[in-house]
Amino acid sequence: LVALVVALKGSKKATFKQDYNVEDIASVSKIYLADKQDKEVLLTRTGDSTWVVDGQYPANQPMVDMLLETLNTMQIRQQVNRNAVPNVIKDISAHAIKVEVYGRAYRINLFGLHLLPHEKRLVTYYVGRETQDMMASYMFREGDKVPYIIHIPGFRGFLTPRFVAEPLKWRSHNIVDLDASQIKEIELQIPAMPEESFSVVNNGNGFDLVPAATQRPVNQFDTVRMAQMLSSFTWLNFDEFASIVPNANDSSLNVAPRTILKVTDLEGNQTEVRTYIKYFNPEDREAIPDTAMYNTFDLDRLYAIIDNKDTVLIQYFVFDKILQPLSYFLGENRSTFAK
């Protein structure tokens, strides 16, 4: 509230000039968002179309693109009614998301000559809640005299949900993104069935299927099923972070992994995915001795821990062609292991 009052004191005259948006979106280098629940996130551009979250995690690019599009296309629909300004300011002060937009600028910018580049804060917005008709959002721009009602022409909805300060919401859900030609080795360990564990190894001319028990390539295997598996690693994503799902740290994770998947690319980078059965109810595992009873499982998703860091939820549908035992690739009928 204090920051907002200070901003109002140094405000410029209210105007309906449509300069509310960020016109040169390509120059935006950094976006900082913070809310009233002490959540904050910093999005930083690392390339023409790549961004990172808090300086270390790949960003969810579609979300970043939507945010940039919003900053670029949002416009003033109308000024807040004079009598309503005090209440709107009070509500924005209590609930707003602060958005700082930084961009590239030049200390010398004359006649097409750009010299001495530097980064500066382009604009600061305070994004409030939606209007009564749900077609716009209240916003105050630092330097303005009054808040405005902001919308995107032609878009039916309000803009507030596009400004999120929760870091996990901005992180990419991608696990690996490899064409078959970029894969060096895939290893699948199945602790409960070690005889079904195996590796798929790039031999330079194709791929060998190597059972863990013998460590020798088999002579024949189902090439169609193998091709389906290899193609599944192109833009392989998880569903959501388990830390925002109730009971993510329940007893389902206090057992041996169901599978341990390791994917290594030609440059030696390895990604490990450990999977665990997800029960509908955490107590089911203790309450029902026969855990093979199918209806106690979540039939759509299971837990996964990626590189021993992030606990996430993955879909059986997405991993169905990957988490199959050795016998499946030897041409036997589809296993029920992956479902």
Short mmCIF file of C-alpha atoms in Angstrom, two decimals, residues 190 193 196 225 258 294 320-321 323-329 331-339:
data_model
loop_
_atom_site.label_atom_id
_atom_site.label_comp_id
_atom_site.label_asym_id
_atom_site.label_seq_id
_atom_site.Cartn_x
_atom_site.Cartn_y
_atom_site.Cartn_z
CA ILE A 190 12.52 -53.09 -12.88
CA MET A 193 11.36 -58.20 -11.96
CA GLU A 196 12.79 -57.99 -17.29
CA ARG A 225 7.71 -51.58 -30.70
CA ARG A 258 8.49 -49.42 -9.65
CA TYR A 294 -6.35 -53.10 -9.31
CA ASP A 320 2.93 -46.57 -21.99
CA LYS A 321 5.39 -47.32 -24.80
CA LEU A 323 7.80 -48.50 -19.30
CA GLN A 324 7.37 -51.95 -20.80
CA PRO A 325 9.44 -54.99 -19.73
CA LEU A 326 11.99 -56.82 -21.84
CA SER A 327 9.52 -59.54 -22.85
CA TYR A 328 7.30 -56.94 -24.54
CA PHE A 329 10.08 -55.95 -26.92
CA GLY A 331 7.52 -59.82 -29.36
CA GLU A 332 5.27 -61.13 -26.62
CA ASN A 333 1.80 -59.72 -26.02
CA ARG A 334 1.54 -56.29 -24.46
CA SER A 335 2.35 -56.48 -20.79
CA THR A 336 0.03 -55.16 -18.11
CA PHE A 337 3.12 -53.83 -16.36
CA ALA A 338 2.74 -50.31 -17.71
CA LYS A 339 -0.91 -50.02 -16.76
#
